[in-house]
Tab-separated table of C-alpha atoms in Angstrom:
chain	number	residue	atom	x	y	z
V	128	MET	CA	-15.026	38.028	-2.291
V	129	THR	CA	-10.715	37.590	-2.436
V	130	ALA	CA	-8.373	38.563	-4.979
V	131	ILE	CA	-5.985	36.166	-6.585
V	132	SER	CA	-2.903	37.489	-8.083
V	133	LEU	CA	-2.040	35.941	-12.015
V	134	GLY	CA	2.012	36.933	-11.205
V	135	MET	CA	1.512	38.954	-14.269
V	136	PRO	CA	3.854	41.558	-14.331
V	137	ASP	CA	3.980	44.823	-14.453
V	138	VAL	CA	5.655	46.949	-17.041
V	139	PRO	CA	8.893	48.100	-16.075
V	140	THR	CA	9.877	52.203	-16.335
V	141	LYS	CA	12.808	50.153	-17.390
V	142	LEU	CA	14.257	47.742	-19.717
V	143	ALA	CA	17.875	48.620	-20.230
V	144	ASP	CA	20.241	50.231	-20.062
V	145	ARG	CA	21.284	51.560	-23.639
V	146	ARG	CA	24.322	51.155	-25.697
V	147	VAL	CA	25.820	54.160	-27.033
V	148	SER	CA	25.878	54.072	-30.779
V	149	ARG	CA	26.792	56.866	-33.106
V	150	GLN	CA	23.107	58.607	-34.733
V	151	ILE	CA	23.159	58.252	-39.095
V	152	GLN	CA	20.138	60.128	-40.758
V	153	VAL	CA	17.815	58.152	-43.310
V	154	GLY	CA	16.076	59.885	-45.520
V	155	PRO	CA	14.298	62.076	-42.092
V	156	VAL	CA	13.876	59.101	-40.510
V	157	ALA	CA	17.120	59.439	-38.113
V	158	VAL	CA	19.259	55.784	-36.243
V	159	GLY	CA	21.166	55.273	-33.521
V	160	GLY	CA	21.742	57.393	-30.497
V	161	ASP	CA	19.172	58.269	-28.340
V	162	ALA	CA	16.555	58.368	-31.138
V	163	PRO	CA	13.388	55.691	-30.663
V	164	VAL	CA	14.213	52.536	-31.897
V	165	SER	CA	12.399	51.884	-36.172
V	166	VAL	CA	10.922	49.049	-37.663
V	167	GLN	CA	12.089	48.499	-41.614
V	168	SER	CA	10.380	46.705	-43.483
V	169	MET	CA	10.801	45.020	-47.243
V	170	THR	CA	8.716	44.931	-50.125
V	171	THR	CA	7.682	41.602	-52.668
V	172	THR	CA	7.693	42.570	-55.248
V	173	ARG	CA	10.215	42.996	-57.694
V	174	THR	CA	10.610	46.389	-57.641
V	175	SER	CA	10.652	47.133	-61.675
V	176	ASP	CA	6.440	47.136	-60.972
V	177	ILE	CA	6.294	50.699	-60.284
V	178	GLY	CA	2.602	50.361	-59.423
V	179	ALA	CA	2.909	47.364	-57.189
V	180	THR	CA	6.148	48.563	-54.886
V	181	LEU	CA	4.656	51.483	-54.506
V	182	GLN	CA	0.980	49.412	-53.336
V	183	GLN	CA	3.193	47.321	-50.561
V	184	ILE	CA	4.747	50.915	-49.495
V	185	ALA	CA	2.120	52.698	-49.333
V	186	GLU	CA	-0.057	49.323	-47.352
V	187	LEU	CA	3.071	49.054	-45.513
V	188	THR	CA	3.685	52.756	-44.481
V	189	ALA	CA	-0.305	52.467	-43.333
V	190	SER	CA	0.607	49.593	-41.203
V	191	GLY	CA	3.108	51.940	-39.367
V	192	CYS	CA	6.731	50.111	-40.602
V	193	GLN	CA	9.284	53.196	-40.622
V	194	ILE	CA	11.511	53.046	-43.582
V	195	VAL	CA	11.220	50.711	-46.448
V	196	ARG	CA	14.074	48.220	-47.854
V	197	VAL	CA	14.080	47.678	-51.771
V	198	ALA	CA	15.302	44.920	-54.002
V	199	CYS	CA	17.639	46.007	-56.838
V	200	PRO	CA	19.118	42.975	-59.041
V	201	THR	CA	18.888	44.173	-62.443
V	202	GLN	CA	18.915	47.054	-63.693
V	203	ASP	CA	15.161	47.575	-64.493
V	204	ASP	CA	15.081	47.727	-60.870
V	205	ALA	CA	17.568	50.650	-61.139
V	206	ASP	CA	15.737	52.246	-63.076
V	207	ALA	CA	12.420	51.948	-60.902
V	208	LEU	CA	14.483	53.382	-58.020
V	209	PRO	CA	14.616	57.144	-58.740
V	210	VAL	CA	10.724	57.299	-58.707
V	211	ILE	CA	10.031	55.227	-55.807
V	212	ALA	CA	12.481	57.104	-54.452
V	213	ARG	CA	10.332	60.295	-55.325
V	214	LYS	CA	6.254	58.625	-54.687
V	215	SER	CA	6.810	56.761	-51.362
V	216	GLN	CA	5.573	58.237	-48.093
V	217	ILE	CA	9.073	57.115	-46.258
V	218	PRO	CA	12.585	56.453	-46.377
V	219	VAL	CA	13.340	54.039	-49.187
V	220	ILE	CA	16.888	51.941	-48.843
V	221	ALA	CA	17.713	49.990	-52.315
V	222	ASP	CA	18.789	46.919	-51.355
V	223	ILE	CA	22.099	46.090	-53.623
V	224	HIS	CA	23.137	42.642	-55.050
V	225	PHE	CA	25.504	41.528	-57.273
V	226	GLN	CA	27.256	44.615	-58.882
V	227	PRO	CA	29.136	47.817	-57.725
V	228	LYS	CA	26.932	50.079	-60.493
V	229	TYR	CA	23.808	48.954	-58.885
V	230	VAL	CA	24.986	51.187	-55.868
V	231	PHE	CA	25.669	54.100	-57.506
V	232	ALA	CA	22.207	54.702	-59.727
V	233	ALA	CA	20.374	53.441	-56.531
V	234	ILE	CA	22.773	56.429	-54.748
V	235	ASP	CA	22.013	58.787	-57.929
V	236	ALA	CA	17.772	57.987	-58.290
V	237	GLY	CA	17.916	59.467	-54.597
V	238	CYS	CA	17.489	56.219	-51.866
V	239	ALA	CA	17.284	57.283	-48.820
V	240	ALA	CA	20.002	54.771	-47.613
V	241	VAL	CA	21.559	51.413	-49.431
V	242	ARG	CA	22.268	48.187	-48.217
V	243	VAL	CA	24.732	46.491	-49.142
V	244	ASN	CA	26.009	43.066	-48.872
V	245	PRO	CA	30.224	42.464	-49.736
V	246	GLY	CA	29.991	38.886	-49.854
V	247	ASN	CA	27.392	38.769	-53.468
V	248	ILE	CA	28.899	42.334	-54.657
V	249	LYS	CA	31.706	41.120	-57.114
V	250	GLN	CA	34.776	42.687	-55.991
V	251	PHE	CA	33.841	44.469	-53.623
V	252	ASP	CA	36.560	45.929	-51.705
V	253	ASP	CA	38.484	47.578	-54.689
V	254	LYS	CA	35.119	50.222	-55.492
V	255	VAL	CA	34.377	50.765	-50.901
V	256	LYS	CA	36.727	54.688	-52.967
V	257	GLU	CA	34.437	54.921	-55.029
V	258	ILE	CA	31.216	54.172	-53.427
V	259	ALA	CA	32.357	56.565	-49.947
V	260	LYS	CA	32.668	58.722	-51.737
V	261	ALA	CA	29.904	59.495	-54.000
V	262	ALA	CA	27.996	58.276	-50.495
V	263	SER	CA	29.228	61.771	-48.377
V	264	ASP	CA	28.751	63.319	-51.205
V	265	ALA	CA	25.135	63.149	-51.290
V	266	GLY	CA	24.872	62.277	-48.297
V	267	THR	CA	23.646	58.432	-48.444
V	268	PRO	CA	23.801	56.268	-45.592
V	269	ILE	CA	25.122	52.765	-46.728
V	270	ARG	CA	24.638	49.797	-44.157
V	271	ILE	CA	26.847	46.610	-44.528
V	272	GLY	CA	24.357	43.636	-44.235
V	273	VAL	CA	26.325	39.969	-43.691
V	274	ASN	CA	24.447	37.329	-44.386
V	275	ALA	CA	26.413	33.988	-43.515
V	276	GLY	CA	24.702	32.572	-46.479
V	277	SER	CA	26.586	34.508	-48.322
V	278	LEU	CA	29.756	35.433	-46.528
V	279	ASP	CA	33.357	35.016	-47.557
V	280	ARG	CA	34.732	32.394	-48.601
V	281	ARG	CA	38.230	33.647	-46.950
V	282	LEU	CA	36.107	33.902	-44.050
V	283	LEU	CA	34.479	30.799	-43.785
V	284	GLN	CA	38.054	28.487	-44.660
V	285	LYS	CA	39.148	30.630	-41.525
V	286	TYR	CA	35.860	29.478	-39.169
V	287	GLY	CA	34.977	26.235	-40.780
V	288	LYS	CA	30.947	27.982	-41.055
V	289	ALA	CA	29.176	31.215	-40.490
V	290	THR	CA	30.571	31.206	-37.061
V	291	PRO	CA	28.954	34.225	-34.938
V	292	GLU	CA	32.753	35.333	-35.051
V	293	ALA	CA	32.360	35.565	-38.627
V	294	LEU	CA	29.905	36.963	-39.390
V	295	VAL	CA	31.264	40.079	-36.933
V	296	GLU	CA	35.242	39.531	-38.378
V	297	SER	CA	33.579	40.327	-41.458
V	298	ALA	CA	31.139	43.663	-40.739
V	299	LEU	CA	33.796	45.521	-38.962
V	300	TRP	CA	36.296	44.253	-42.016
V	301	GLU	CA	34.327	46.169	-44.650
V	302	CYS	CA	33.063	48.829	-41.590
V	303	SER	CA	37.333	49.064	-41.631
V	304	LEU	CA	37.059	50.181	-45.708
V	305	PHE	CA	35.105	52.772	-45.427
V	306	GLU	CA	37.210	54.660	-42.218
V	307	GLU	CA	40.284	54.124	-44.246
V	308	HIS	CA	38.692	56.535	-46.412
V	309	GLY	CA	37.125	58.846	-43.673
V	310	PHE	CA	32.966	57.763	-44.115
V	311	ARG	CA	31.107	55.955	-41.635
V	312	ASP	CA	27.450	57.055	-42.193
V	313	ILE	CA	26.946	53.824	-41.631
V	314	LYS	CA	24.829	50.733	-39.940
V	315	ILE	CA	24.881	47.497	-39.672
V	316	SER	CA	23.169	43.809	-39.483
V	317	VAL	CA	24.362	40.748	-39.472
V	318	LYS	CA	22.001	38.623	-40.040
V	319	HIS	CA	21.486	34.512	-39.626
V	320	ASN	CA	19.059	31.962	-40.064
V	321	ASP	CA	19.831	29.877	-36.738
V	322	PRO	CA	18.461	32.853	-34.013
V	323	VAL	CA	20.890	31.638	-31.691
V	324	VAL	CA	23.300	32.092	-33.711
V	325	MET	CA	22.417	35.318	-34.295
V	326	VAL	CA	22.223	36.941	-31.584
V	327	ASN	CA	25.823	36.077	-30.001
V	328	ALA	CA	26.544	37.480	-33.625
V	329	TYR	CA	24.804	41.237	-32.487
V	330	ARG	CA	26.336	40.765	-28.402
V	331	GLN	CA	30.232	40.513	-30.056
V	332	LEU	CA	29.041	43.294	-32.665
V	333	ALA	CA	27.950	45.786	-30.478
V	334	ALA	CA	31.232	45.243	-27.625
V	335	GLN	CA	33.681	45.971	-30.492
V	336	CYS	CA	31.920	49.214	-32.371
V	337	ASP	CA	30.073	51.771	-31.235
V	338	TYR	CA	27.953	51.523	-34.999
V	339	PRO	CA	23.754	51.585	-34.430
V	340	LEU	CA	22.418	47.857	-35.379
V	341	HIS	CA	20.143	46.457	-37.644
V	342	LEU	CA	18.599	43.675	-36.254
V	343	GLY	CA	16.225	41.162	-37.628
V	344	VAL	CA	16.598	37.392	-39.344
V	345	THR	CA	17.576	36.042	-42.266
V	346	GLU	CA	15.890	33.229	-44.693
V	347	ALA	CA	13.009	33.566	-41.281
V	348	GLY	CA	10.375	32.652	-43.281
V	349	PRO	CA	5.913	32.605	-44.245
V	350	ALA	CA	4.356	35.043	-42.069
V	351	PHE	CA	3.753	32.589	-38.873
V	352	GLN	CA	6.516	30.774	-39.540
V	353	GLY	CA	8.760	33.694	-39.560
V	354	THR	CA	6.677	35.344	-35.978
V	355	ILE	CA	7.988	33.191	-34.446
V	356	LYS	CA	11.694	33.067	-35.156
V	357	SER	CA	12.110	36.368	-35.786
V	358	ALA	CA	10.694	36.947	-31.613
V	359	VAL	CA	12.679	34.414	-30.135
V	360	ALA	CA	15.933	35.654	-31.371
V	361	LEU	CA	15.147	39.650	-31.202
V	362	ALA	CA	12.416	40.268	-25.910
V	363	ARG	CA	14.099	35.739	-26.199
V	364	GLU	CA	15.994	37.034	-23.260
V	365	ALA	CA	12.088	36.568	-21.823
V	366	ASP	CA	11.280	33.609	-19.460
V	367	LEU	CA	7.508	33.517	-21.049
V	368	GLY	CA	6.964	33.916	-24.405
V	369	VAL	CA	4.372	34.666	-27.087
V	370	ALA	CA	4.229	35.046	-31.249
V	371	SER	CA	0.847	34.364	-32.706
V	372	GLY	CA	-0.329	34.809	-36.043
V	373	ASN	CA	-2.484	32.750	-38.627
V	374	GLY	CA	-5.640	32.207	-35.600
V	375	LYS	CA	-2.894	30.743	-33.367
V	376	GLY	CA	0.205	31.167	-31.159
V	377	GLN	CA	3.475	29.210	-30.128
V	378	ILE	CA	4.904	30.419	-26.058
V	379	PHE	CA	7.803	29.888	-25.915
V	380	VAL	CA	9.861	29.724	-22.040
V	381	LYS	CA	12.783	30.959	-22.022
V	382	GLY	CA	13.152	31.074	-25.681
V	383	GLU	CA	11.913	27.157	-26.795
V	384	VAL	CA	8.764	26.824	-27.570
V	385	ILE	CA	7.034	24.778	-25.492
V	386	LYS	CA	2.549	24.236	-27.430
V	387	THR	CA	1.227	26.207	-29.639
V	388	VAL	CA	-2.054	26.549	-28.947
V	389	PRO	CA	-5.442	28.155	-31.102
V	390	GLU	CA	-5.842	31.321	-30.202
V	391	SER	CA	-8.643	31.475	-28.042
V	392	LYS	CA	-6.248	30.142	-26.055
V	393	ILE	CA	-3.942	31.753	-25.555
V	394	VAL	CA	-4.139	34.215	-22.393
V	395	GLU	CA	-5.700	31.416	-20.276
V	396	THR	CA	-2.646	29.660	-21.882
V	397	LEU	CA	0.392	32.371	-21.113
V	398	ILE	CA	-2.129	32.618	-17.959
V	399	GLU	CA	-1.015	29.085	-16.964
V	400	GLU	CA	2.741	28.489	-17.456
V	401	ALA	CA	3.350	32.579	-15.763
V	402	MET	CA	2.058	30.764	-12.163
V	403	LYS	CA	3.995	27.903	-13.440
V	404	ILE	CA	7.865	30.616	-13.159
V	405	ALA	CA	5.954	32.859	-11.088
V	406	GLU	CA	5.947	29.294	-8.106
V	407	GLN	CA	8.887	27.849	-8.941
V	408	MET	CA	11.114	30.822	-8.575
V	409	GLU	CA	9.153	30.602	-5.459
V	410	LYS	CA	10.583	27.374	-4.064
V	411	ASP	CA	13.433	28.366	-5.668
V	412	GLY	CA	13.793	31.241	-2.922
V	413	VAL	CA	13.250	34.309	-6.156
V	414	THR	CA	12.390	36.857	-3.600
V	415	SER	CA	12.116	39.589	-5.669
V	416	GLY	CA	11.320	40.411	-9.962
V	417	GLU	CA	7.669	39.277	-11.917
V	418	PRO	CA	7.918	37.010	-14.836
V	419	THR	CA	8.868	38.483	-17.764
V	420	ILE	CA	6.365	38.218	-21.065
V	421	SER	CA	7.196	38.740	-24.484
V	422	VAL	CA	4.213	39.697	-27.047
V	423	ALA	CA	5.435	39.482	-30.703
V	424	GLY	CA	1.992	38.864	-33.685
């Protein structure tokens, strides 16, 4: 019997040179520098419901999550933070909206880090000096999280819409305000609901600063759609990929979804598409390398 190669790639020992970034500590978890990429998720409970929130954190921890973010839009949520931060098995990041006072509450509560979205916190820039001092005194990192949906009005007027350049300018401007007060214990996210815009924004950001980056797609949607959108945005440079969930998988080539198949057909379809790509590579005269495959789900 003759063995037939299916054109499946070997696992590369090195995907790419890693971007050099500064390193911060989110509780016991190192982020950036030469630390391994960490996995973060967010609870969907009301943070003020301490029992439900801790239960969800426990479930996330069991599934491999290393850092968890909890929303803090109200005083009741802020009041719950000390207990949650103390009892959580993994570092807790408080996600602050609307009022700067909740930033200070999260720091006082012992949260491992605080996420701020300058676009939806009133008079945020006026409070940077106080926030920088409180965070520095407590050893609490700050994530500057810029979202397309809450971009500063001035930048929207300048660029016309939430372009990659607008997202990057917003993030770096906020970083500069903290830098003025000697605070650089920062990581950055620039999120957009369009994966292509999001990827371009992160590429620009990576080229312009050495802060560690938090990768993610905003408004990704329910489990299946969110998995697809995030997978396409994040390994989209692959020739061939699959994102699976809810009993089916979406196959994408060069970042474009080409078909949806039942779970039982995923492997078969991947092999078929990989062989097509390999044949095309041969026709195009590509004499080395094989199709790269990305799997998520």
